[in-house]
PDB file of C-alpha atoms in Angstrom:
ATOM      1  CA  UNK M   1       0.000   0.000   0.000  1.00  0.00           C
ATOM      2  CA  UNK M   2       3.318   2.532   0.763  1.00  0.00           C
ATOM      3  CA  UNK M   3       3.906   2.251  -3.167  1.00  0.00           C
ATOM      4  CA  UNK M   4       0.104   3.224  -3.850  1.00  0.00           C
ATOM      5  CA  UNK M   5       0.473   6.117  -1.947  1.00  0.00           C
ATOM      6  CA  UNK M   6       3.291   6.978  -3.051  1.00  0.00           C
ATOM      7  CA  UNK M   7       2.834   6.876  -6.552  1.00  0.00           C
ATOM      8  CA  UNK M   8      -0.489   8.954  -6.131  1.00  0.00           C
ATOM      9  CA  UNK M   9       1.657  11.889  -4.458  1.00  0.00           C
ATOM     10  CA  UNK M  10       3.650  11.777  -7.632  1.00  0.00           C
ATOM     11  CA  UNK M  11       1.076  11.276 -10.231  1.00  0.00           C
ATOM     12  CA  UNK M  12      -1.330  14.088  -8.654  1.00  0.00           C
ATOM     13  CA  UNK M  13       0.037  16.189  -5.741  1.00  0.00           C
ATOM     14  CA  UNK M  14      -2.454  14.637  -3.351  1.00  0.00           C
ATOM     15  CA  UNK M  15      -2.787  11.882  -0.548  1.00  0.00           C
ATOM     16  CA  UNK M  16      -4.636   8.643  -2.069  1.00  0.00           C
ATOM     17  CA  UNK M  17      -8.237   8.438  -0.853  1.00  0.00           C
ATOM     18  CA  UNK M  18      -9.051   6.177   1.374  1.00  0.00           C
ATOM     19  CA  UNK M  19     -11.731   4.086  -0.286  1.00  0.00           C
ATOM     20  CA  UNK M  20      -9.548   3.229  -3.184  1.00  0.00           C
ATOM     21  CA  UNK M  21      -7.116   1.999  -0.409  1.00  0.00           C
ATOM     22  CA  UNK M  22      -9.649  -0.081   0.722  1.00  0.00           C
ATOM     23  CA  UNK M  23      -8.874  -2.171  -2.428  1.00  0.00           C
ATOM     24  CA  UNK M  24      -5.151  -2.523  -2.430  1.00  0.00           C
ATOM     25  CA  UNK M  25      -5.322  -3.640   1.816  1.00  0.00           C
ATOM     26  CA  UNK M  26      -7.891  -5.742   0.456  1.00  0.00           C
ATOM     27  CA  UNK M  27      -5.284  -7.518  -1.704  1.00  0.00           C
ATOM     28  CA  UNK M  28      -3.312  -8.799   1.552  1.00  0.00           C
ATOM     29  CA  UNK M  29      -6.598  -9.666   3.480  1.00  0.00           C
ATOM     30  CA  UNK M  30      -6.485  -6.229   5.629  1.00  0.00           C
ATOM     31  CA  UNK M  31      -8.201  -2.783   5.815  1.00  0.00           C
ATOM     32  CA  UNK M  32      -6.953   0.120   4.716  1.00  0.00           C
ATOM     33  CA  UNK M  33      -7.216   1.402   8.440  1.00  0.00           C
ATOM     34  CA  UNK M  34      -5.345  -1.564   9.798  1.00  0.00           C
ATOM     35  CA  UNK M  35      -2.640  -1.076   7.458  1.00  0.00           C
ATOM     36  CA  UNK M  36      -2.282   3.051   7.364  1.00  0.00           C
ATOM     37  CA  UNK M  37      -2.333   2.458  11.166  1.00  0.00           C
ATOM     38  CA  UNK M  38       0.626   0.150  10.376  1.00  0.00           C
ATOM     39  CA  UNK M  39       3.021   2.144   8.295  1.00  0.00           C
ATOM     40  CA  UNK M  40       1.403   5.410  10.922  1.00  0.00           C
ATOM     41  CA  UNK M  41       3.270   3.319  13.720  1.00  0.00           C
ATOM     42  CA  UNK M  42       6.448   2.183  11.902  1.00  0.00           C
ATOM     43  CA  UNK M  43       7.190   5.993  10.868  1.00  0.00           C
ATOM     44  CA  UNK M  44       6.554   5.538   6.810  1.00  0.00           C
ATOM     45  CA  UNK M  45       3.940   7.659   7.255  1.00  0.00           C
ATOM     46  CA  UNK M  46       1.982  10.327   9.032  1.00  0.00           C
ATOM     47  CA  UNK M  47      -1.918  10.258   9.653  1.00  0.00           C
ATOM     48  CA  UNK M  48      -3.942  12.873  11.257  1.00  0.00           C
ATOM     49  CA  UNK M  49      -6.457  12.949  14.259  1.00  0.00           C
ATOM     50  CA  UNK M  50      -9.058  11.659  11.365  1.00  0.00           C
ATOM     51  CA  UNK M  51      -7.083   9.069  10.106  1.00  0.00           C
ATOM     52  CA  UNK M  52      -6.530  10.754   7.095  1.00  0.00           C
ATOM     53  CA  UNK M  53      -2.730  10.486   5.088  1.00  0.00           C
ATOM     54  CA  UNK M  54      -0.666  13.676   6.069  1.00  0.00           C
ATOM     55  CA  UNK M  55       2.686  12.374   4.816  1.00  0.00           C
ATOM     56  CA  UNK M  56       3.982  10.007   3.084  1.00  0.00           C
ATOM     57  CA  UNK M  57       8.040  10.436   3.328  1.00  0.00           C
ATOM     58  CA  UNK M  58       9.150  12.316   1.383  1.00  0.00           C
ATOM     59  CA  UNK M  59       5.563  13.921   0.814  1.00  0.00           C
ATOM     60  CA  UNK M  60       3.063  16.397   2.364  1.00  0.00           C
ATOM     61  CA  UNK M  61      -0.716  16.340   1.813  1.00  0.00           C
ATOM     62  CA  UNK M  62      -0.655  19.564   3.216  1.00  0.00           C
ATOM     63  CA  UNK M  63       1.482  23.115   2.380  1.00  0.00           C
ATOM     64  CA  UNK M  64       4.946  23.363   3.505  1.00  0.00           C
ATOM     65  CA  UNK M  65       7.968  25.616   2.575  1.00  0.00           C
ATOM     66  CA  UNK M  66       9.205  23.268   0.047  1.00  0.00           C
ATOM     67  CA  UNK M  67       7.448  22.996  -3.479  1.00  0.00           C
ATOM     68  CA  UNK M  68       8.455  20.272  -6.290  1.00  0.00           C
ATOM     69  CA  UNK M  69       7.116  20.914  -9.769  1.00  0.00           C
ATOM     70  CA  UNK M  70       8.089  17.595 -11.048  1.00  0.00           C
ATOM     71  CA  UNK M  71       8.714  17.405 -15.339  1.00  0.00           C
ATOM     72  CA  UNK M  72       5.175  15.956 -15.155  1.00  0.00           C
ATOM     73  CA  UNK M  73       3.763  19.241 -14.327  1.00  0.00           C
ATOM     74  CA  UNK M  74       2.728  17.968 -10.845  1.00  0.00           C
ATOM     75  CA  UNK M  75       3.422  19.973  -8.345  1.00  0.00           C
ATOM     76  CA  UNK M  76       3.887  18.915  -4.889  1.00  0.00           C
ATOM     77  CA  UNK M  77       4.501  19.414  -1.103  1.00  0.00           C
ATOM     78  CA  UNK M  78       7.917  17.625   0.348  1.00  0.00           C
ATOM     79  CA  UNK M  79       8.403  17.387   4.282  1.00  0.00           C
ATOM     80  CA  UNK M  80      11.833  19.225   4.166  1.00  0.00           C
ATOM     81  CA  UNK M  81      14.126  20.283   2.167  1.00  0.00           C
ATOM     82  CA  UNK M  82      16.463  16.820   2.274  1.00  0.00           C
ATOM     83  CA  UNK M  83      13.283  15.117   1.049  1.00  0.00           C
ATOM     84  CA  UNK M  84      12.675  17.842  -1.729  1.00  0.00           C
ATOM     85  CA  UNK M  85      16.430  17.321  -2.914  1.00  0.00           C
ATOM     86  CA  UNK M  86      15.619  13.434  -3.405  1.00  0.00           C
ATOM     87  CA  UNK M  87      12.817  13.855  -5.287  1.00  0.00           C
ATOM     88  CA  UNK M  88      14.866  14.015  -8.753  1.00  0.00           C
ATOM     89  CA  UNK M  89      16.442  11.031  -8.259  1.00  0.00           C
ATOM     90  CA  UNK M  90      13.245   8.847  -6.513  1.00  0.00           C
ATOM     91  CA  UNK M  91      11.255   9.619  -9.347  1.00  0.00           C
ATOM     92  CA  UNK M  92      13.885   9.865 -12.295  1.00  0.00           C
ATOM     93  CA  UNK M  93      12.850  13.342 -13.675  1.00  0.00           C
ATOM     94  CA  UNK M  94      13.640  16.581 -13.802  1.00  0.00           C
ATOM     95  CA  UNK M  95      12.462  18.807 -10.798  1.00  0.00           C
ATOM     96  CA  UNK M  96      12.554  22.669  -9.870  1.00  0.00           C
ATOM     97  CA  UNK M  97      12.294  23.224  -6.169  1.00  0.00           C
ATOM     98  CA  UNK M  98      10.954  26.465  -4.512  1.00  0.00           C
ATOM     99  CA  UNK M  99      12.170  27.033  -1.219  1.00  0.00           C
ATOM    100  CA  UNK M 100      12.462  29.388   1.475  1.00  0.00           C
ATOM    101  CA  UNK M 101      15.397  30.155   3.746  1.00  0.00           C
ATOM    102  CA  UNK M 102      14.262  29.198   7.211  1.00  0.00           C
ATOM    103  CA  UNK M 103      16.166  32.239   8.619  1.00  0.00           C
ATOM    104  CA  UNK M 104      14.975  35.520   6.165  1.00  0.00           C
ATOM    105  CA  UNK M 105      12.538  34.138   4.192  1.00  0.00           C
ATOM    106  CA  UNK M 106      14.308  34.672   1.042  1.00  0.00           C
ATOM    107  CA  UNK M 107      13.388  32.476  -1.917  1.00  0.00           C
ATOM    108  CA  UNK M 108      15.877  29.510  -2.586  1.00  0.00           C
ATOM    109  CA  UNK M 109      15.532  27.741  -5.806  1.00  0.00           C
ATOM    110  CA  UNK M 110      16.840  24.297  -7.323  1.00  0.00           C
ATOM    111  CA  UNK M 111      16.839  23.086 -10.809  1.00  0.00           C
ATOM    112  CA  UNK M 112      17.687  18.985 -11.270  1.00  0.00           C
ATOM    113  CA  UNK M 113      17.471  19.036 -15.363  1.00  0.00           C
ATOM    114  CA  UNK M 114      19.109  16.909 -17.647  1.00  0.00           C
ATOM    115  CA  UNK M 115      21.854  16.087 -15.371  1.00  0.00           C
ATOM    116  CA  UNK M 116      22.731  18.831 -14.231  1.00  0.00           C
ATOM    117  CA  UNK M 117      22.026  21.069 -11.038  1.00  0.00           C
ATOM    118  CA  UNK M 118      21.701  24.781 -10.652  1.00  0.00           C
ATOM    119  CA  UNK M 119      20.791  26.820  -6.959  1.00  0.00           C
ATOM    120  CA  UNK M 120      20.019  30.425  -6.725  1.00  0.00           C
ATOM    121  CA  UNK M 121      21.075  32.141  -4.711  1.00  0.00           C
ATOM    122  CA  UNK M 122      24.698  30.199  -5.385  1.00  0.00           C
ATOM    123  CA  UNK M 123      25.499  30.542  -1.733  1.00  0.00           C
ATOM    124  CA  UNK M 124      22.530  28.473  -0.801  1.00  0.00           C
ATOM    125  CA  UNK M 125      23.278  25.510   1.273  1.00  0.00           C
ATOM    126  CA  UNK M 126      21.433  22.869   2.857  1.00  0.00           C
ATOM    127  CA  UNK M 127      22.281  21.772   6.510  1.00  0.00           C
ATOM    128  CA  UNK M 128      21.775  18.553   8.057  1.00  0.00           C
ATOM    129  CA  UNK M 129      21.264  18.360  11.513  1.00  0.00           C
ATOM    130  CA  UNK M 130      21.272  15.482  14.137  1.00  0.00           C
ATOM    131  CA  UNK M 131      18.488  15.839  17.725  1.00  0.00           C
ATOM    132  CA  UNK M 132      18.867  13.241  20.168  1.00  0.00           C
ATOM    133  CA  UNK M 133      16.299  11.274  20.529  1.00  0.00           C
ATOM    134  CA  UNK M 134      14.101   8.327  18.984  1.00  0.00           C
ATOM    135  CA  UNK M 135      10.719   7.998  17.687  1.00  0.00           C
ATOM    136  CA  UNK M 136       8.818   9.203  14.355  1.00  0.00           C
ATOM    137  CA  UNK M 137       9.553  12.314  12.353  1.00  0.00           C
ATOM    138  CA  UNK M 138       6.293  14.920  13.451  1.00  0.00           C
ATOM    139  CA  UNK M 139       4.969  15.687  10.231  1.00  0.00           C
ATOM    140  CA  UNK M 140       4.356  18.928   9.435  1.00  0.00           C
ATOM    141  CA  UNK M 141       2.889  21.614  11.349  1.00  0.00           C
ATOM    142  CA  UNK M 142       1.999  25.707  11.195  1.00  0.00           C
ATOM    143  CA  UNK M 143       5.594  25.864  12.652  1.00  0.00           C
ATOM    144  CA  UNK M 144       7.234  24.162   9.948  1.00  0.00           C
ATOM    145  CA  UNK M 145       5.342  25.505   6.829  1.00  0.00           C
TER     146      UNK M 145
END
């Protein structure tokens, strides 16, 4: 079910509804609830208070700083801006990323086409940091769009 999901973010932008998960569970003999509730509690994926998918790693069903327009003409949400750097690669196609610097707010775009890679502003950078800690990513919230 992951892959279904995931392939609908890519196709369309948007989290896969729920009854047409209700056939792929149905495949392996499960709900959709039983196994969203599943890859909820192993961290591949974030529901809300409804049940509803939020994120789907690298995904967002909901706004954050970090838009992919994919070649496809699909545009779409990623959690962060590690997971909107991957998305090139994932999906094998070109991507343009708008971003946002966390600190000013100043626009920070990425090109992935045809191989190659261009940032602007060129001092852009992307830092990776480390919390201590264990558990599941929190997907995203007002504080992180």
């Amino acid at each position: 079910m992951q892959q279904a999901v995931l392939r609908h973010f890519a196709e369309t932008g948007l989290a896969r509804d729920r009854p047409v998960l209700e056939v792929v569970a149905a495949q392996a003999g499960r709900t959709a609830a039983e196994v969203l509730a599943e890859l909820d509690r192993e961290d591949f994926l974030a529901l809300d208070e409804a049940g509803r998918i939020r994120a789907a790693y690298p995904f967002s069903a909901i706004e954050t700083r970090h838009r992919v327009r994919l070649a496809s003409g699909v545009d779409v949400w990623s959690m962060c801006a590690i997971d909107a750097l991957g998305l090139s690669a994932m999906l094998g196609q070109d991507v343009v990323i708008s971003s946002s610097d966390p600190v000013d707010g100043r626009p920070v775009t990425v090109t992935f086409a045809r191989g190659t890679t261009v940032w602007e502003p060129v001092a852009a950078v992307v830092l990776v940091g480390r919390r201590e800690g264990t558990g599941p990513v929190p997907p995203p919230s007002a504080a992180t769009r």
